[in-house]
GROMACS .gro file of C-alpha atoms in nm:
model
   56
    1MET     CA    1  11.327  14.533  -2.380
    2SER     CA    2  11.314  14.219  -2.111
    3SER     CA    3  11.449  13.856  -2.093
    4PRO     CA    4  11.225  13.611  -2.127
    5ALA     CA    5  11.081  13.434  -1.826
    6LYS     CA    6  11.260  13.227  -1.588
    7TYR     CA    7  11.046  12.901  -1.466
    8LYS     CA    8  11.123  12.755  -1.155
    9CYS     CA    9  11.075  12.368  -1.032
   10THR     CA   10  10.825  12.364  -0.709
   11VAL     CA   11  10.955  12.068  -0.579
   12CYS     CA   12  11.355  12.065  -0.579
   13GLY     CA   13  11.424  12.489  -0.688
   14HIS     CA   14  11.571  12.406  -1.041
   15VAL     CA   15  11.531  12.712  -1.223
   16TYR     CA   16  11.486  12.693  -1.689
   17ASP     CA   17  11.657  13.005  -1.829
   18PRO     CA   18  11.504  13.042  -2.164
   19VAL     CA   19  11.864  13.234  -2.250
   20ALA     CA   20  12.039  12.893  -2.129
   21GLY     CA   21  11.765  12.578  -2.305
   22ASP     CA   22  11.863  12.269  -2.115
   23PRO     CA   23  12.110  12.134  -2.399
   24ASP     CA   24  12.175  11.800  -2.204
   25SER     CA   25  11.778  11.738  -2.263
   26GLY     CA   26  11.806  11.867  -2.599
   27ILE     CA   27  11.676  12.171  -2.578
   28VAL     CA   28  11.879  12.510  -2.748
   29PRO     CA   29  11.923  12.812  -2.592
   30GLY     CA   30  11.646  13.072  -2.707
   31THR     CA   31  11.344  12.828  -2.616
   32LEU     CA   32  11.068  12.956  -2.431
   33PHE     CA   33  10.875  12.792  -2.196
   34GLU     CA   34  10.589  12.756  -2.388
   35ASP     CA   35  10.820  12.560  -2.621
   36ILE     CA   36  10.915  12.285  -2.442
   37PRO     CA   37  10.790  12.018  -2.528
   38ASP     CA   38  10.478  11.851  -2.283
   39ASP     CA   39  10.646  11.527  -2.187
   40TRP     CA   40  11.058  11.727  -2.098
   41VAL     CA   41  11.099  11.673  -1.699
   42CYS     CA   42  11.345  11.876  -1.500
   43PRO     CA   43  11.670  11.753  -1.554
   44ILE     CA   44  11.730  11.753  -1.140
   45CYS     CA   45  11.395  11.537  -0.985
   46GLY     CA   46  11.252  11.494  -1.294
   47VAL     CA   47  10.896  11.555  -1.268
   48GLY     CA   48  10.708  11.714  -1.526
   49LYS     CA   49  10.629  12.057  -1.650
   50SER     CA   50  10.313  12.131  -1.421
   51ASP     CA   51  10.562  12.148  -1.132
   52TYR     CA   52  10.730  12.444  -1.250
   53VAL     CA   53  10.576  12.783  -1.189
   54LYS     CA   54  10.692  13.184  -1.399
   55MET     CA   55  10.972  13.364  -1.173
   56ARG     CA   56  10.895  13.696  -1.099
   0.00000   0.00000   0.00000
């Protein structure tokens, strides 16, 4: 079984890893990127989800 997809911020390079989540922003480990609330922002530079791209 493969790991869930990671997403990378195109502005600062932050990588959202679903395995780790973003606990500081209230996103629990195991939360897929698609399931993050639409108002979530990059914890580094503050841009929105639309500025993230799926990593291959």
